[in-house]
Amino acid sequence: ETGVTQTPRHLVMGMTNKKSLKCEQHLGHNAMYWYKQSAKKPLELMFVYSLEERVENNSVPSRFSPECPNSSHLFLHLHTLQPEDSALYLCASSQDSLLGEQFFGPGTRLTVL
Amino acid sequence: AQSVTQPDIHITVSEGASLELRCNYSYGATPYLFWYVQSPGQGLQLLLKYFSGDTLVQGIKGFEAEFKRSQSSFNLRKPSVHWSDAAEYFCAVGQNTGNQFYFGTGTSLTVIP
């Protein structure tokens, strides 16, 4: 596979469930990101990882927990979500920083019931 | 605080017609400006970016954008639109520290025959 892949593509979960979103990049990049895309709102940058270290957390609720075990993989662990967390979650990577060309995955469409 | 405004939520153009998508930004320092495109069911793809130098930048797929500091604008243009250009277009501004990135709400482009 090439580029940035995300699994699952669709996820429906209840408010008490625990689930994880997975992102994998095959580009040899050093930085990875999570974004939230909601209808009629700008994409929101959630987390920034550089060389597997979290460098930015944009006031995201603790029910979202990221993990970056290596430079190719990024996870978003979900726990006790709310219906307003329903959105498209996009993963992206770039060589070094947000100012470089970001390559996006197709996203995970999350629905919280 | 940094922000990006895309005043047009939706634009419809005829195939072969010219296109201009508007973007205004608010940023205290020299902005790092981007245009990304999102086709249905896919992640975002970088069209072009401006950091410094020539204020008219060329991108992929025949797109160009012009940085106008006096108007705080970074409008995207294409002289002749193709049906395959139908997509969502996002303007974005990056922070020079490299840890923040702000997208506009996007402009949806419809191309009619």
Tab-separated table of C-alpha atoms in Angstrom:
chain	number	residue	atom	x	y	z
A	1	GLU	CA	0.000	0.000	0.000
A	2	THR	CA	1.089	3.542	-0.606
A	3	GLY	CA	0.244	6.882	0.955
A	4	VAL	CA	-1.799	7.207	4.127
A	5	THR	CA	-4.321	4.547	5.065
A	6	GLN	CA	-6.959	4.638	7.768
A	7	THR	CA	-9.045	1.892	9.321
A	8	PRO	CA	-11.865	1.446	9.789
A	9	ARG	CA	-13.479	3.638	7.150
A	10	HIS	CA	-16.757	3.682	9.046
A	11	LEU	CA	-17.449	3.194	12.746
A	12	VAL	CA	-20.645	3.298	14.754
A	13	MET	CA	-20.316	3.192	18.514
A	14	GLY	CA	-22.316	3.777	21.618
A	15	MET	CA	-21.374	6.349	24.209
A	16	THR	CA	-20.006	3.709	26.569
A	17	ASN	CA	-17.906	1.857	24.022
A	18	LYS	CA	-14.145	1.914	23.630
A	19	LYS	CA	-12.772	1.873	20.117
A	20	SER	CA	-9.609	2.850	18.277
A	21	LEU	CA	-8.894	4.464	14.945
A	22	LYS	CA	-5.755	3.450	13.126
A	23	CYS	CA	-3.615	5.400	10.707
A	24	GLU	CA	-0.584	4.152	8.812
A	25	GLN	CA	1.696	6.077	6.510
A	26	HIS	CA	4.001	4.472	3.981
A	27	LEU	CA	5.830	7.661	3.025
A	28	GLY	CA	8.715	7.714	5.482
A	29	HIS	CA	7.441	10.903	7.085
A	30	ASN	CA	8.451	12.106	10.538
A	31	ALA	CA	5.259	13.929	11.509
A	32	MET	CA	1.658	12.746	11.827
A	33	TYR	CA	-1.572	14.492	12.720
A	34	TRP	CA	-5.199	13.921	13.652
A	35	TYR	CA	-7.906	16.266	12.365
A	36	LYS	CA	-11.644	16.384	12.999
A	37	GLN	CA	-13.909	17.371	10.112
A	38	SER	CA	-17.475	18.274	11.052
A	39	ALA	CA	-20.155	19.550	8.711
A	40	LYS	CA	-20.097	23.318	8.163
A	41	LYS	CA	-17.045	23.750	10.401
A	42	PRO	CA	-13.361	24.145	9.542
A	43	LEU	CA	-11.114	21.151	9.878
A	44	GLU	CA	-9.828	21.147	13.424
A	45	LEU	CA	-6.270	20.109	14.171
A	46	MET	CA	-6.446	17.807	17.192
A	47	PHE	CA	-2.992	16.365	17.748
A	48	VAL	CA	0.489	16.826	16.321
A	49	TYR	CA	3.196	14.187	16.555
A	50	SER	CA	6.761	14.761	15.470
A	51	LEU	CA	9.300	11.944	15.666
A	52	GLU	CA	6.777	9.990	17.729
A	53	GLU	CA	6.528	12.722	20.377
A	54	ARG	CA	3.315	14.642	20.905
A	55	VAL	CA	4.101	18.313	20.334
A	56	GLU	CA	0.638	19.791	20.301
A	57	ASN	CA	-2.720	18.979	21.837
A	58	ASN	CA	-5.305	21.553	20.887
A	59	SER	CA	-7.512	21.419	23.962
A	60	VAL	CA	-8.984	18.125	22.915
A	61	PRO	CA	-11.137	16.379	25.551
A	62	SER	CA	-9.478	13.506	27.350
A	63	ARG	CA	-12.000	11.054	25.901
A	64	PHE	CA	-9.746	11.220	22.827
A	65	SER	CA	-6.369	9.644	23.500
A	66	PRO	CA	-3.705	9.499	20.779
A	67	GLU	CA	-0.866	7.044	20.558
A	68	CYS	CA	2.121	7.000	18.240
A	69	PRO	CA	4.106	3.787	18.751
A	70	ASN	CA	6.425	4.450	15.811
A	71	SER	CA	6.827	6.915	12.985
A	72	SER	CA	4.549	4.953	10.659
A	73	HIS	CA	1.547	4.405	12.914
A	74	LEU	CA	-0.853	6.677	14.722
A	75	PHE	CA	-3.859	5.673	16.769
A	76	LEU	CA	-6.763	7.564	18.232
A	77	HIS	CA	-8.326	5.766	21.179
A	78	LEU	CA	-11.932	6.676	21.832
A	79	HIS	CA	-13.744	6.286	25.144
A	80	THR	CA	-17.053	7.573	26.462
A	81	LEU	CA	-17.738	9.713	23.439
A	82	GLN	CA	-20.663	12.070	22.978
A	83	PRO	CA	-22.998	12.350	19.974
A	84	GLU	CA	-21.366	15.683	19.062
A	85	ASP	CA	-18.123	13.794	18.487
A	86	SER	CA	-19.654	12.267	15.369
A	87	ALA	CA	-17.506	13.476	12.478
A	88	LEU	CA	-14.959	12.481	9.881
A	89	TYR	CA	-11.572	11.928	11.494
A	90	LEU	CA	-8.675	12.503	9.162
A	91	CYS	CA	-5.110	11.427	9.635
A	92	ALA	CA	-2.286	13.181	7.805
A	93	SER	CA	1.466	13.013	7.626
A	94	SER	CA	4.253	15.231	6.360
A	95	GLN	CA	8.010	15.077	6.166
A	96	ASP	CA	8.753	17.321	9.132
A	97	SER	CA	6.032	19.821	10.026
A	98	LEU	CA	2.585	21.168	9.247
A	99	LEU	CA	4.197	23.656	6.862
A	100	GLY	CA	5.315	20.849	4.593
A	101	GLU	CA	2.956	19.135	2.193
A	102	GLN	CA	0.507	17.127	4.236
A	103	PHE	CA	-0.734	13.838	2.844
A	104	PHE	CA	-4.166	12.883	4.088
A	105	GLY	CA	-5.848	9.558	4.508
A	106	PRO	CA	-9.453	9.045	3.388
A	107	GLY	CA	-10.751	9.368	6.936
A	108	THR	CA	-12.883	7.384	9.356
A	109	ARG	CA	-16.556	8.341	9.446
A	110	LEU	CA	-17.515	8.067	13.124
A	111	THR	CA	-21.079	7.998	14.367
A	112	VAL	CA	-21.729	8.085	18.096
A	113	LEU	CA	-25.177	6.928	19.138
B	1	ALA	CA	-5.746	34.717	16.728
B	2	GLN	CA	-5.239	33.272	13.303
B	3	SER	CA	-8.250	32.596	11.136
B	4	VAL	CA	-9.194	31.857	7.566
B	5	THR	CA	-12.399	32.970	5.864
B	6	GLN	CA	-13.807	31.509	2.697
B	7	PRO	CA	-16.855	33.658	1.978
B	8	ASP	CA	-18.351	31.408	-0.691
B	9	ILE	CA	-19.872	28.203	0.647
B	10	HIS	CA	-20.800	26.916	-2.780
B	11	ILE	CA	-19.953	27.949	-6.352
B	12	THR	CA	-21.269	26.604	-9.642
B	13	VAL	CA	-19.404	27.183	-12.896
B	14	SER	CA	-19.745	25.881	-16.422
B	15	GLU	CA	-17.083	23.614	-17.793
B	16	GLY	CA	-14.503	25.691	-19.620
B	17	ALA	CA	-15.291	28.845	-17.668
B	18	SER	CA	-12.782	30.568	-15.427
B	19	LEU	CA	-12.812	30.124	-11.674
B	20	GLU	CA	-11.835	32.217	-8.687
B	21	LEU	CA	-12.243	31.037	-5.114
B	22	ARG	CA	-11.811	33.625	-2.409
B	23	CYS	CA	-9.785	33.327	0.760
B	24	ASN	CA	-9.044	35.911	3.412
B	25	TYR	CA	-6.785	35.321	6.368
B	26	SER	CA	-6.050	36.952	9.666
B	27	TYR	CA	-2.508	36.496	10.920
B	28	GLY	CA	-0.117	38.869	12.629
B	29	ALA	CA	3.119	37.697	11.070
B	30	THR	CA	4.037	36.659	7.559
B	31	PRO	CA	1.533	33.954	6.703
B	32	TYR	CA	2.223	30.544	5.298
B	33	LEU	CA	-0.731	29.987	2.981
B	34	PHE	CA	-2.086	26.855	1.367
B	35	TRP	CA	-4.873	25.578	-0.837
B	36	TYR	CA	-6.007	21.975	-0.482
B	37	VAL	CA	-8.668	20.102	-2.463
B	38	GLN	CA	-10.873	17.259	-1.257
B	39	SER	CA	-12.676	15.031	-3.709
B	40	PRO	CA	-15.669	13.023	-2.468
B	41	GLY	CA	-14.662	10.150	-0.223
B	42	GLN	CA	-11.007	11.087	-0.272
B	43	GLY	CA	-8.525	12.919	1.873
B	44	LEU	CA	-7.194	16.357	1.107
B	45	GLN	CA	-4.524	17.011	-1.507
B	46	LEU	CA	-2.215	20.022	-1.635
B	47	LEU	CA	-2.756	22.243	-4.679
B	48	LEU	CA	-0.204	24.942	-3.895
B	49	LYS	CA	1.411	26.951	-1.137
B	50	TYR	CA	2.930	30.365	-0.553
B	51	PHE	CA	5.720	31.115	1.907
B	52	SER	CA	7.557	34.102	0.404
B	53	GLY	CA	8.847	35.535	-2.851
B	54	ASP	CA	6.752	35.798	-5.995
B	55	THR	CA	3.196	36.526	-4.938
B	56	LEU	CA	1.731	34.530	-7.817
B	57	VAL	CA	2.225	30.833	-7.203
B	58	GLN	CA	1.545	27.984	-9.559
B	59	GLY	CA	0.149	24.698	-8.403
B	60	ILE	CA	-0.926	21.359	-9.723
B	61	LYS	CA	-3.852	20.723	-12.067
B	62	GLY	CA	-3.519	24.175	-13.662
B	63	PHE	CA	-4.349	26.143	-10.513
B	64	GLU	CA	-2.670	29.333	-9.382
B	65	ALA	CA	-3.112	31.679	-6.437
B	66	GLU	CA	-2.115	35.238	-5.750
B	67	PHE	CA	-1.046	36.562	-2.364
B	68	LYS	CA	-2.151	40.142	-1.735
B	69	ARG	CA	-0.881	41.381	1.588
B	70	SER	CA	-2.821	44.654	1.407
B	71	GLN	CA	-6.077	42.728	1.109
B	72	SER	CA	-5.087	39.820	3.352
B	73	SER	CA	-6.183	37.554	0.539
B	74	PHE	CA	-4.960	34.424	-1.180
B	75	ASN	CA	-7.478	33.713	-3.943
B	76	LEU	CA	-7.308	30.575	-6.039
B	77	ARG	CA	-7.812	30.772	-9.801
B	78	LYS	CA	-8.049	28.519	-12.812
B	79	PRO	CA	-8.541	29.847	-16.346
B	80	SER	CA	-10.628	26.929	-17.624
B	81	VAL	CA	-12.450	24.529	-15.322
B	82	HIS	CA	-12.795	20.825	-16.079
B	83	TRP	CA	-15.580	18.573	-14.826
B	84	SER	CA	-13.024	16.710	-12.733
B	85	ASP	CA	-12.376	19.886	-10.721
B	86	ALA	CA	-15.684	19.445	-8.901
B	87	ALA	CA	-14.635	19.074	-5.265
B	88	GLU	CA	-14.329	20.905	-1.950
B	89	TYR	CA	-11.562	23.495	-1.771
B	90	PHE	CA	-9.928	24.549	1.463
B	91	CYS	CA	-7.711	27.533	2.159
B	92	ALA	CA	-5.386	27.251	5.141
B	93	VAL	CA	-2.780	29.207	7.060
B	94	GLY	CA	0.135	27.779	8.990
B	95	GLN	CA	1.961	29.261	11.923
B	96	ASN	CA	5.679	29.899	11.607
B	97	THR	CA	6.421	27.778	14.667
B	98	GLY	CA	4.998	24.900	12.695
B	99	ASN	CA	2.675	23.572	15.383
B	100	GLN	CA	-0.615	25.157	14.419
B	101	PHE	CA	-2.636	25.008	11.239
B	102	TYR	CA	-5.964	26.644	10.458
B	103	PHE	CA	-8.361	25.718	7.689
B	104	GLY	CA	-11.266	27.683	6.281
B	105	THR	CA	-14.730	26.173	6.117
B	106	GLY	CA	-14.265	25.291	2.465
B	107	THR	CA	-15.923	26.123	-0.840
B	108	SER	CA	-17.820	23.429	-2.662
B	109	LEU	CA	-17.401	23.629	-6.432
B	110	THR	CA	-19.953	22.223	-8.859
B	111	VAL	CA	-19.083	22.070	-12.554
B	112	ILE	CA	-21.958	21.910	-15.033
B	113	PRO	CA	-21.647	20.804	-18.661
